[in-house]
PDB file of C-alpha atoms in Angstrom:
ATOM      1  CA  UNK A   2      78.947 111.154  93.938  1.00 46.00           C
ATOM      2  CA  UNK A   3      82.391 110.703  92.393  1.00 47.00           C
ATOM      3  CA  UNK A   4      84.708 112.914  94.093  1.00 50.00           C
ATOM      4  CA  UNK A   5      86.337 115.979  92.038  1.00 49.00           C
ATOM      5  CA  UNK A   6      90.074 116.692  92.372  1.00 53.00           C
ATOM      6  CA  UNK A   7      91.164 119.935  91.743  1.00 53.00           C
ATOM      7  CA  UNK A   8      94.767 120.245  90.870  1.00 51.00           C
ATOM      8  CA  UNK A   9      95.007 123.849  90.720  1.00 52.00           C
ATOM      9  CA  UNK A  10      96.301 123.564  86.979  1.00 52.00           C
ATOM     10  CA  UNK A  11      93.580 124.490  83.821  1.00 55.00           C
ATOM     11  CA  UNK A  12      92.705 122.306  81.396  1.00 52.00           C
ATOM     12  CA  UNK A  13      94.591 122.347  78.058  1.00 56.00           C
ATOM     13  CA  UNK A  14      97.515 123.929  79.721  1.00 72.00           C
ATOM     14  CA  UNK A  15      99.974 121.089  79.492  1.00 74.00           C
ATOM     15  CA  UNK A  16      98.721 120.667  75.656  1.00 72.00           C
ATOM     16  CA  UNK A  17      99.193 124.042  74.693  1.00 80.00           C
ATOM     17  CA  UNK A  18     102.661 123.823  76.218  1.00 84.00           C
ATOM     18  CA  UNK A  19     103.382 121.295  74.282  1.00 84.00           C
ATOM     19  CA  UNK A  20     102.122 122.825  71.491  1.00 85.00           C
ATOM     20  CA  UNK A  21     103.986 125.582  71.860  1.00 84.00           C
ATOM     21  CA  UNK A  22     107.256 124.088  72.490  1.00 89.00           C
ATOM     22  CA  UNK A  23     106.764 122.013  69.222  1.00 88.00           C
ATOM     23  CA  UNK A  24     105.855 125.512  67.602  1.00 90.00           C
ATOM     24  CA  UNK A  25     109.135 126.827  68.516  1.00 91.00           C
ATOM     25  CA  UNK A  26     111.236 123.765  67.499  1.00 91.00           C
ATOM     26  CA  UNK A  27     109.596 123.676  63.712  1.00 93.00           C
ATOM     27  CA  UNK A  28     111.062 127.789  63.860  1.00 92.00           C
ATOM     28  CA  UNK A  29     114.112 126.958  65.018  1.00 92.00           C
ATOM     29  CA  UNK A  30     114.493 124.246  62.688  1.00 92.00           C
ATOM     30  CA  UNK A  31     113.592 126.652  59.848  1.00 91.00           C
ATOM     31  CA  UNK A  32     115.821 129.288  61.095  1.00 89.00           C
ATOM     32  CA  UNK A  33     118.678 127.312  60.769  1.00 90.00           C
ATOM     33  CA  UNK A  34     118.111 125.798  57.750  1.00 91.00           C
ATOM     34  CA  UNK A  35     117.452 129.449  55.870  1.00 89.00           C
ATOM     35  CA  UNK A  36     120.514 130.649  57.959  1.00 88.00           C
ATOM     36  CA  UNK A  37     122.818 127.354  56.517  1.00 89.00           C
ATOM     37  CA  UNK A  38     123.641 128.539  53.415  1.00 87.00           C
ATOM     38  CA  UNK A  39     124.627 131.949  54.181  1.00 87.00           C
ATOM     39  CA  UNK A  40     126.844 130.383  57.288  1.00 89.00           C
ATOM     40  CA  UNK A  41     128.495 128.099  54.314  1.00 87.00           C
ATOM     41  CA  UNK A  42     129.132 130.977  52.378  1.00 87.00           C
ATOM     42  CA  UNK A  43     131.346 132.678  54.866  1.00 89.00           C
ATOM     43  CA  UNK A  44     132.651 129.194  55.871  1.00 89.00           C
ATOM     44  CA  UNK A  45     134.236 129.037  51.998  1.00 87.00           C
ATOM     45  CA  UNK A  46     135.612 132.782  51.556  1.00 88.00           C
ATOM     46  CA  UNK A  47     138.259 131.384  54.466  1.00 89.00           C
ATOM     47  CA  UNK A  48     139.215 128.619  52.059  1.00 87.00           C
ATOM     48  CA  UNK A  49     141.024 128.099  48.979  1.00 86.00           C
ATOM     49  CA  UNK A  50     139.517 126.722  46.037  1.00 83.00           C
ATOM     50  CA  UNK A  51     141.014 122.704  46.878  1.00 82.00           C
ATOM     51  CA  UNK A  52     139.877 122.725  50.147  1.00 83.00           C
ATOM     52  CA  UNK A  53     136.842 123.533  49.574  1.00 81.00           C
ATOM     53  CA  UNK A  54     136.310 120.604  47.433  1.00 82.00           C
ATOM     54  CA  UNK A  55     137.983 118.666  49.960  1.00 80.00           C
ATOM     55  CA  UNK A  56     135.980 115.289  51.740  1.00 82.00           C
ATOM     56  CA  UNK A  57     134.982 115.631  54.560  1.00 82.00           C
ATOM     57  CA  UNK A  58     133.882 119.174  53.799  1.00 79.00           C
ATOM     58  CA  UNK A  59     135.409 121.725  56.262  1.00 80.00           C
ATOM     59  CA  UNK A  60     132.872 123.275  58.562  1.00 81.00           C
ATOM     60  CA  UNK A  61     134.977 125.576  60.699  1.00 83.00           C
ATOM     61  CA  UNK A  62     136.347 128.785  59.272  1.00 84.00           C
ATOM     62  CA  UNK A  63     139.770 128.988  57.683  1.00 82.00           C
ATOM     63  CA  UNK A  64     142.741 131.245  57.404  1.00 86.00           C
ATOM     64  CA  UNK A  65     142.498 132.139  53.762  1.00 86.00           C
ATOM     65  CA  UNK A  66     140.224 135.128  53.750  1.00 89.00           C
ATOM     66  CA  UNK A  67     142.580 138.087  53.250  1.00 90.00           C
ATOM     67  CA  UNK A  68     144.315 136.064  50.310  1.00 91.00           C
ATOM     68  CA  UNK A  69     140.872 136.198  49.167  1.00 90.00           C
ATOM     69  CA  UNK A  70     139.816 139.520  49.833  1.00 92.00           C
ATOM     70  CA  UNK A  71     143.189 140.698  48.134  1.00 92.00           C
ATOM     71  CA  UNK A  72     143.106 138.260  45.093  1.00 90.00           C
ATOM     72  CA  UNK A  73     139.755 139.488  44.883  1.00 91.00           C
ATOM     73  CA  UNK A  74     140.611 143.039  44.751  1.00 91.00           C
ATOM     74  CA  UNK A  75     143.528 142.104  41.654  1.00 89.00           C
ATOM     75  CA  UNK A  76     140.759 140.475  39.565  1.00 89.00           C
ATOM     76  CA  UNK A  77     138.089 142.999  39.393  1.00 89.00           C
ATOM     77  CA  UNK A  78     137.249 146.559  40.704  1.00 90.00           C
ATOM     78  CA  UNK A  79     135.531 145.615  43.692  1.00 91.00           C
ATOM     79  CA  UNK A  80     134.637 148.828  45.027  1.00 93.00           C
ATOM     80  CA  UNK A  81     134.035 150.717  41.819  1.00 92.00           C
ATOM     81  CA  UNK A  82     131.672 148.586  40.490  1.00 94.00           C
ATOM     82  CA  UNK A  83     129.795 148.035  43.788  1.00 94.00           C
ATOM     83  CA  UNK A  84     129.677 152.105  43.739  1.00 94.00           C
ATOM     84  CA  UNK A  85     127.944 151.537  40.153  1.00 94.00           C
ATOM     85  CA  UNK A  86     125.990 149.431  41.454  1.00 95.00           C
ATOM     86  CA  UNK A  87     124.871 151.557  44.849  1.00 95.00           C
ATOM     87  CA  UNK A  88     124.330 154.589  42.653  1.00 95.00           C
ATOM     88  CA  UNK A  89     121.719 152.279  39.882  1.00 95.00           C
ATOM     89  CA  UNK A  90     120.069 150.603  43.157  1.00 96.00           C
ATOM     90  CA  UNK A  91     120.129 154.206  45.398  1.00 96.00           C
ATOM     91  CA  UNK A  92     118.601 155.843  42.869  1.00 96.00           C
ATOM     92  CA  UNK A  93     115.907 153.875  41.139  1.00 97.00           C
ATOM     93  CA  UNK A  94     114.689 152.855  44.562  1.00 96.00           C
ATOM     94  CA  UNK A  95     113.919 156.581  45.235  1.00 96.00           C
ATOM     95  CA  UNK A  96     112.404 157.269  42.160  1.00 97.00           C
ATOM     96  CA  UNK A  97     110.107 154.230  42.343  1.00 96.00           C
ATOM     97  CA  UNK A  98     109.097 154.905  45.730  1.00 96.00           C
ATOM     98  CA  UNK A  99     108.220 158.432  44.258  1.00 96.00           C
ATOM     99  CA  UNK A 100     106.319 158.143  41.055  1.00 96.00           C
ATOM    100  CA  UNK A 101     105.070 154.202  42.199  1.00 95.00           C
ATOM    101  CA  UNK A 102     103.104 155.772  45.357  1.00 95.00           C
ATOM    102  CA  UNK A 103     101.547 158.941  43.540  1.00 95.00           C
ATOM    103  CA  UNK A 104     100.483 157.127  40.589  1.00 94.00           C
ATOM    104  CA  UNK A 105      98.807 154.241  43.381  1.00 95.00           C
ATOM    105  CA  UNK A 106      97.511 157.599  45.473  1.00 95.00           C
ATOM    106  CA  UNK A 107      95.615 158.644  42.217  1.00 94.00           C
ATOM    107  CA  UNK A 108      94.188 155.047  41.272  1.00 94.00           C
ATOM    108  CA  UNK A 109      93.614 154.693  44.633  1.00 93.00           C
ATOM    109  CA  UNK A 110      91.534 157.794  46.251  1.00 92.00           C
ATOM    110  CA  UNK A 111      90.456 159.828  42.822  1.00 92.00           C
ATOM    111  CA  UNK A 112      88.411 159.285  40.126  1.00 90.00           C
ATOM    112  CA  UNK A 113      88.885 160.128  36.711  1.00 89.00           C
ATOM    113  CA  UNK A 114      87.838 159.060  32.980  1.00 92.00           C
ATOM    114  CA  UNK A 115      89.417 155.845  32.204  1.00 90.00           C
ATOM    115  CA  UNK A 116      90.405 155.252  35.143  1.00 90.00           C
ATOM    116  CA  UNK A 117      89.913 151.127  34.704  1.00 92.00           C
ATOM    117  CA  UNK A 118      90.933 150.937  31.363  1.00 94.00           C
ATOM    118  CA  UNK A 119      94.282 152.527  32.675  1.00 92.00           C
ATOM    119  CA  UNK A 120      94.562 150.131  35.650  1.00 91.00           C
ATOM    120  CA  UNK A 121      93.763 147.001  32.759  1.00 92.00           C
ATOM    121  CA  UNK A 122      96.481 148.312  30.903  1.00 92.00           C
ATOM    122  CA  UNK A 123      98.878 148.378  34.240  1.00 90.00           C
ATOM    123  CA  UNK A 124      97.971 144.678  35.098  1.00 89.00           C
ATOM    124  CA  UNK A 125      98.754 143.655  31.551  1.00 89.00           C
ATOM    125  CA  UNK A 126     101.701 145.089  31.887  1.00 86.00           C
ATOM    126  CA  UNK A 127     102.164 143.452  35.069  1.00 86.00           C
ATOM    127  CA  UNK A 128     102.074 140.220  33.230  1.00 87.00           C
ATOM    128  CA  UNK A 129     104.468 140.753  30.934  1.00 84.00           C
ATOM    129  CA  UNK A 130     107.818 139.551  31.488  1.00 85.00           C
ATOM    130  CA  UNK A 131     110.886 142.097  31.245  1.00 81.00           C
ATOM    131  CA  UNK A 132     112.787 139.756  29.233  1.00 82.00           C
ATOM    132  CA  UNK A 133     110.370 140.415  26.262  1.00 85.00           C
ATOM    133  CA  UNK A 134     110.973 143.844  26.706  1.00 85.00           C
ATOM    134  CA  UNK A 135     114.912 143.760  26.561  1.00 88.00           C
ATOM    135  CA  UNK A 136     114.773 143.814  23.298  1.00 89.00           C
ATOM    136  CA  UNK A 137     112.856 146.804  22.480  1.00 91.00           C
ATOM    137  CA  UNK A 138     114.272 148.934  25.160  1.00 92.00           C
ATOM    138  CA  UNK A 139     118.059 148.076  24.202  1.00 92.00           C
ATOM    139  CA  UNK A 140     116.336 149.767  20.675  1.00 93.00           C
ATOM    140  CA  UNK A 141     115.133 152.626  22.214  1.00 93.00           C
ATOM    141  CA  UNK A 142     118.052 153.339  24.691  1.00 93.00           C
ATOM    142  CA  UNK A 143     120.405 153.004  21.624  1.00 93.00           C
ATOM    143  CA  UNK A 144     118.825 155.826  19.797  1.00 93.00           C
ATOM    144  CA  UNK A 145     118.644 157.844  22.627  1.00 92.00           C
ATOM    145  CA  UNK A 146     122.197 157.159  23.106  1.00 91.00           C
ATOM    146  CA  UNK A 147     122.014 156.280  26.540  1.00 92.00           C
ATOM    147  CA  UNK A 148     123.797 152.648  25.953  1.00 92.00           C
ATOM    148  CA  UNK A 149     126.960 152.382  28.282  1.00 90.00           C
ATOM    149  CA  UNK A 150     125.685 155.124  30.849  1.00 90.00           C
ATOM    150  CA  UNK A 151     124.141 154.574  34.205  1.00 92.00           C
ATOM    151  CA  UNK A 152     121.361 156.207  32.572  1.00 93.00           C
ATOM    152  CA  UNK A 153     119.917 153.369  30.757  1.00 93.00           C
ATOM    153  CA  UNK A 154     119.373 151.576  33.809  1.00 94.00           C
ATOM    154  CA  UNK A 155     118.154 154.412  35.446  1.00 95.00           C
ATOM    155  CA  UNK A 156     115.456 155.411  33.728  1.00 94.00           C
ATOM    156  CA  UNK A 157     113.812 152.298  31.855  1.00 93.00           C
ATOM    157  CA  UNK A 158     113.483 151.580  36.040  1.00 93.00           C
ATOM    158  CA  UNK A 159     112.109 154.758  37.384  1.00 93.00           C
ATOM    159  CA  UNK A 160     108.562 153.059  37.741  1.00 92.00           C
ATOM    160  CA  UNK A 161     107.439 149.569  37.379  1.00 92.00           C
ATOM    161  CA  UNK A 162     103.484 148.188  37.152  1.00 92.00           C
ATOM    162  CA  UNK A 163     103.999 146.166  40.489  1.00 93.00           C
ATOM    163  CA  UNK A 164     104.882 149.178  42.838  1.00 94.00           C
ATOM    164  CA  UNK A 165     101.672 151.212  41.272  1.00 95.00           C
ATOM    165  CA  UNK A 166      99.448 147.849  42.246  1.00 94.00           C
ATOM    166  CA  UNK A 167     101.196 147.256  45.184  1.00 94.00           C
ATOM    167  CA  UNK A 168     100.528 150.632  46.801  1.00 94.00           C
ATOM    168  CA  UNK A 169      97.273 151.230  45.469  1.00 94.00           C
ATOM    169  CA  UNK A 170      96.119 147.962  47.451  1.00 93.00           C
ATOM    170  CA  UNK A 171      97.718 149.589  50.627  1.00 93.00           C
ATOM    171  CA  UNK A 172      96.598 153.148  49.967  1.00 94.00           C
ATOM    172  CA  UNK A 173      92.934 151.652  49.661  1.00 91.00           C
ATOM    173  CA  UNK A 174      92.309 150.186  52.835  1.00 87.00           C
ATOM    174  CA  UNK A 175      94.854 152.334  54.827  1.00 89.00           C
ATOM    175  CA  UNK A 176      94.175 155.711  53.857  1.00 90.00           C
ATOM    176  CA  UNK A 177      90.484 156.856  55.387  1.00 90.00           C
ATOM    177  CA  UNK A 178      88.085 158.943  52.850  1.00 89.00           C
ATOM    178  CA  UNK A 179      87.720 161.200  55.979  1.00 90.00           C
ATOM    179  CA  UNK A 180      91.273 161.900  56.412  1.00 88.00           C
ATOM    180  CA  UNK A 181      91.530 163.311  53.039  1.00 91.00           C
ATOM    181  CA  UNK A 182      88.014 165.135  53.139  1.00 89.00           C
ATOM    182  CA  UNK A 183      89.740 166.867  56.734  1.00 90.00           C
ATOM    183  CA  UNK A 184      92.476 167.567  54.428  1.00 89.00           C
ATOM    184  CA  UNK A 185      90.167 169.423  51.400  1.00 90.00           C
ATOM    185  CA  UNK A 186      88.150 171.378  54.057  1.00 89.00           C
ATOM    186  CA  UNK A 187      91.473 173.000  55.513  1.00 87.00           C
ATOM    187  CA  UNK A 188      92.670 173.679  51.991  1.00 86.00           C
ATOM    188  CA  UNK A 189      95.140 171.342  51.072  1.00 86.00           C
ATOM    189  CA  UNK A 190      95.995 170.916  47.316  1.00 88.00           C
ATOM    190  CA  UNK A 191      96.513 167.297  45.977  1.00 89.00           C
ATOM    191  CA  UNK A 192     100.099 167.916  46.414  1.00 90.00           C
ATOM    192  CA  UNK A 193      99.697 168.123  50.086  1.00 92.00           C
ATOM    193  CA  UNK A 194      97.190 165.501  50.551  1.00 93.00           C
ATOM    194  CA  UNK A 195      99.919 163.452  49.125  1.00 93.00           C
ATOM    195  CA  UNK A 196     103.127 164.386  50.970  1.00 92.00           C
ATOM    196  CA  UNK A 197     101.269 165.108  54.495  1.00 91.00           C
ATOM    197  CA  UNK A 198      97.997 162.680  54.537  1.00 90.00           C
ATOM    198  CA  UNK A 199      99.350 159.987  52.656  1.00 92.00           C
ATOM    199  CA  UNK A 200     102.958 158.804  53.081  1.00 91.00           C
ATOM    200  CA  UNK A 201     102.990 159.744  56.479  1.00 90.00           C
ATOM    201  CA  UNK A 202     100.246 156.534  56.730  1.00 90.00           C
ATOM    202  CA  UNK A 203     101.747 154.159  54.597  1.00 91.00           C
ATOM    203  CA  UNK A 204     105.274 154.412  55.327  1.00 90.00           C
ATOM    204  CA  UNK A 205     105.138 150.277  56.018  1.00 89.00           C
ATOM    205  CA  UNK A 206     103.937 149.814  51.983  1.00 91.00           C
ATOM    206  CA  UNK A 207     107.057 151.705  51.168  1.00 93.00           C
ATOM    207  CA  UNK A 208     109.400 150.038  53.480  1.00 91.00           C
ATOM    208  CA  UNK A 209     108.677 147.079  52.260  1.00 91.00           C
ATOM    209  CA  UNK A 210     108.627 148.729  48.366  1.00 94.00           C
ATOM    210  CA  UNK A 211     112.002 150.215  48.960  1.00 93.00           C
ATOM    211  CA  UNK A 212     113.779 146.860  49.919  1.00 93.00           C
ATOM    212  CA  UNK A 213     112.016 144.652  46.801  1.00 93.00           C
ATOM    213  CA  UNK A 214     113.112 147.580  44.518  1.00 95.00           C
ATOM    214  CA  UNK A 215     116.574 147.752  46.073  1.00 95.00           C
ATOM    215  CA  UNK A 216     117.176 144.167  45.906  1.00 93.00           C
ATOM    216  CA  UNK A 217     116.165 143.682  43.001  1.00 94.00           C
ATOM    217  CA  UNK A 218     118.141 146.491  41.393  1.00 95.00           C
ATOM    218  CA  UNK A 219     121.401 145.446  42.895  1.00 95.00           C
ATOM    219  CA  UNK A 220     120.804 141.335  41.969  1.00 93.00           C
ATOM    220  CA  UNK A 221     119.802 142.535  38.673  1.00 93.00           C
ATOM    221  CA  UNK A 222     122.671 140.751  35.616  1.00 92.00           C
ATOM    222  CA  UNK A 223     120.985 140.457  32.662  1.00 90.00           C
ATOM    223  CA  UNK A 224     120.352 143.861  31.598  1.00 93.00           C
ATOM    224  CA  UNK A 225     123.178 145.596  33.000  1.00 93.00           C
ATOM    225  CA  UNK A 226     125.292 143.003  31.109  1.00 91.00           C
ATOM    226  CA  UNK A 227     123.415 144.158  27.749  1.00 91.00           C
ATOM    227  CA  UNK A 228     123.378 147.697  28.412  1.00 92.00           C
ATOM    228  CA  UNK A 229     126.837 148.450  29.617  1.00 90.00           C
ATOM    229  CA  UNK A 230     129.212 147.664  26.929  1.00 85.00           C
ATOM    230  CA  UNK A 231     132.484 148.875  28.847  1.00 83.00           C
ATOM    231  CA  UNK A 232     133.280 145.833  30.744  1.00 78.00           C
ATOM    232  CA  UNK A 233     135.508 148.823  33.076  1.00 77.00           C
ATOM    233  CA  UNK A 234     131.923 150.168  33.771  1.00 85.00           C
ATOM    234  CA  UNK A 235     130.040 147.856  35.142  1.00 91.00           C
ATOM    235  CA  UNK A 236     127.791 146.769  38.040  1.00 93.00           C
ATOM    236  CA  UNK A 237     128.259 144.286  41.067  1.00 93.00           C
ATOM    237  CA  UNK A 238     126.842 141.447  39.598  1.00 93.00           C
ATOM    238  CA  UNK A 239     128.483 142.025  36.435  1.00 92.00           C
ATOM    239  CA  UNK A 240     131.541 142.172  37.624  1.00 92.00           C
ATOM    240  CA  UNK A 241     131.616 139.180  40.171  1.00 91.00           C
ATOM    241  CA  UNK A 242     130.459 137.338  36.952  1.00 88.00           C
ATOM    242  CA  UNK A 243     134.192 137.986  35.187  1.00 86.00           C
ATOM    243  CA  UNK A 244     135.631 136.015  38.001  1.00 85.00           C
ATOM    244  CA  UNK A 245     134.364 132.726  36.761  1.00 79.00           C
ATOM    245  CA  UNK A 246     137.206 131.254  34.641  1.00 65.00           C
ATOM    246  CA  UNK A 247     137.426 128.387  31.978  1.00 50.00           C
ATOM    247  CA  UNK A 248     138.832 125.030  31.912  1.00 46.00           C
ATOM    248  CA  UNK A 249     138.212 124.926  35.870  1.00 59.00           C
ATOM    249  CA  UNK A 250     140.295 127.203  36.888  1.00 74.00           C
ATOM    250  CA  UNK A 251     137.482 129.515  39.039  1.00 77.00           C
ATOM    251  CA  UNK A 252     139.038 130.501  42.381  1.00 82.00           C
ATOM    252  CA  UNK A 253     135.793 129.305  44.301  1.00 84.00           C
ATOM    253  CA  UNK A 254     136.989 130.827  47.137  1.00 87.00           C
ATOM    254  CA  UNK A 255     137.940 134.268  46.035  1.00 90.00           C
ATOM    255  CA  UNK A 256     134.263 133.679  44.021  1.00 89.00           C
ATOM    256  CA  UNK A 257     132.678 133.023  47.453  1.00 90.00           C
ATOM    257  CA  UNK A 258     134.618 135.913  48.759  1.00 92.00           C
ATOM    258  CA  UNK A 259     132.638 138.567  46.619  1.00 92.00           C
ATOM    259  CA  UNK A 260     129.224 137.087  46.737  1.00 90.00           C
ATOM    260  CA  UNK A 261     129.452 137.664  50.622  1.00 91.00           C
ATOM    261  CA  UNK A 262     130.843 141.115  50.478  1.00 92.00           C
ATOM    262  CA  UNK A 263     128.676 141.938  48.034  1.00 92.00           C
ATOM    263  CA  UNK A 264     125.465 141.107  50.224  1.00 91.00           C
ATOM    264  CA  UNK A 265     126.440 143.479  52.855  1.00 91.00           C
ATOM    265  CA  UNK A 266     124.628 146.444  51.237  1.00 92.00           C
ATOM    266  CA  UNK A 267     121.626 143.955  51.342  1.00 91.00           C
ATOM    267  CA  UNK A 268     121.533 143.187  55.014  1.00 89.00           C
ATOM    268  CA  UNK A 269     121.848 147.263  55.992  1.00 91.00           C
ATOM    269  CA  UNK A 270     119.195 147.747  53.677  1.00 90.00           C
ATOM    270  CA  UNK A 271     117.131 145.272  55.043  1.00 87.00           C
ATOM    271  CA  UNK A 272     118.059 145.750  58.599  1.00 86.00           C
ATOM    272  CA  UNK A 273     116.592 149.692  58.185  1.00 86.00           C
ATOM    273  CA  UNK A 274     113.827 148.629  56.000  1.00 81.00           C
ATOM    274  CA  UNK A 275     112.759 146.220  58.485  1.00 79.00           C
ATOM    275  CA  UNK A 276     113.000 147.632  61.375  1.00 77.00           C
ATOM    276  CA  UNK A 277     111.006 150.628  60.004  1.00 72.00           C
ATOM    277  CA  UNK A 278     107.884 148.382  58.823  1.00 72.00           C
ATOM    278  CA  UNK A 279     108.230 146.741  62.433  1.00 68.00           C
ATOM    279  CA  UNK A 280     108.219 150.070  64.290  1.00 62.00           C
ATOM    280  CA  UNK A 281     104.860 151.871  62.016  1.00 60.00           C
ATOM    281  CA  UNK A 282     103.111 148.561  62.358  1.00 55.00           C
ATOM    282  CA  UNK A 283     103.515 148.636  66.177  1.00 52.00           C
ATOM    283  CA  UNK A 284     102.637 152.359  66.284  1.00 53.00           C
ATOM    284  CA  UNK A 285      99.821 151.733  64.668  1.00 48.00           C
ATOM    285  CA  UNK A 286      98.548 148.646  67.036  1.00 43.00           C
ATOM    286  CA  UNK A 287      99.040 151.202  69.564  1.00 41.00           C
ATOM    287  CA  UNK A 288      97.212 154.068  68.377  1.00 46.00           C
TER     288      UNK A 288
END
């Protein structure tokens, strides 16, 4: 008989080591390459516009970023438009998360007549894209005489066909029948059902609602740019767009300069979003 060693090590270890260690490399590899181009973007706020441009490209920070920050601050109104643009993004995101997760609670858990049709007529919708509706609504705000206020950005944004679908597909498969049947038999009106059974279970959905909404309210241009006709008044985005002059004459790095204050807002935003889909999820492996 042919003699077995035993080397005290199991099989498959040194492969899955391996395995792992190449795992790790491929995520480090990606890390860096998704972090690159916001590390470039602070590396050219320090810079002026010529050496920027300049070969070999400059890869260390500079000393030009308070010239920046300050020519910056001359050009445009930094900080009023970014509160503009806070107040839109604050505020839509709120009401989405509102009227987004009780119209999905009501597709979701209730039944009522025409209840497909109406969910047919949200995915069309869905489908649509909002720059065929930029016209119309620009129509509609204009009689209303909403165009140049807040308000016309507001509103047209106060619900959307993707946050309904999105948390009706949560609701469904997080939110037990038996939970709200509980909830009936100790008397609680749909109201309650909603703000006590619900959202306390699906606060992940609307973590993760809340920072698509938010982004995309505060990287929206195009219809802020149509709907606010005071160029004084204006969002972020707006704004940062004046700084682009003609004939080559942009200051690329005051331009630079901007686009990385202004995604400071973003980062909190996503840092608390984050961190609360990361904690429910892990509550929830626990329970």
């Amino acid at each position: 008989m042919a003699s077995i060693r035993n080397t005290g090590r199991p099989q498959g270890t040194s492969g899955s080591r391996r395995r792992g260690i190449a795992l790790h490399a491929v995520l480090v590899a990606g890390l860096l390459l998704s972090a690159f181009p916001f590390y470039w973007a602070v590396i050219m706020s320090t810079h002026t516009s010529s050496e920027i441009f300049s070969y070999p490209p400059k890869l260390l920070p500079g000393s030009h970023f308070t010239e920046n920050v300050r020519s910056l601050l001359d050009a445009i109104d930094f900080f009023g438009s970014m509160a503009n643009s806070l107040l839109v993004a604050t505020t839509v995101t709120f009401l989405v998360l509102f009227f987004d997760s009780l119209a999905a609670f009501v597709f979701a858990k209730f039944d009522f007549p025409g209840k497909r049709l109406l969910f047919v007529l949200l995915m069309f919708i869905f489908m649509v894209p909002a720059q065929l509706a930029a016209i119309p609504q620009f129509v509609i705000m204009a009689k209303i005489g909403w165009i140049g206020s807040m308000t016309a950005l507001i509103v047209p944004a106060a619900a959307n066909a993707f946050g309904i679908f999105w948390m009706r597909q949560y609701m469904k498969g997080a939110i037990h029948d038996e939970l709200l049947d509980a909830s009936r038999i100790d008397g609680a009106h749909f109201l309650r059902q909603y703000w006590h059974v619900a959202l306390p279970v699906v606060r992940p959905g609307l973590a993760f609602l809340g920072i698509f909404t938010f982004m995309g309210q505060w990287n929206d241009y195009a219809w802020p740019l149509i709907a606010l006709t005071d160029p004084d008044n204006v969002t972020l985005q707006v704004a940062l767009s004046q700084l682009n002059g003609t004939h080559g004459t942009t200051d690329y790095g005051m331009v630079m300069t901007g686009a990385l204050l202004a995604l400071i807002p973003l980062l909190i935003v996503f840092a608390i979003g984050a961190r609360q889909i990361i904690g429910d999820l892990a509550k929830g492996a626990i329970k």
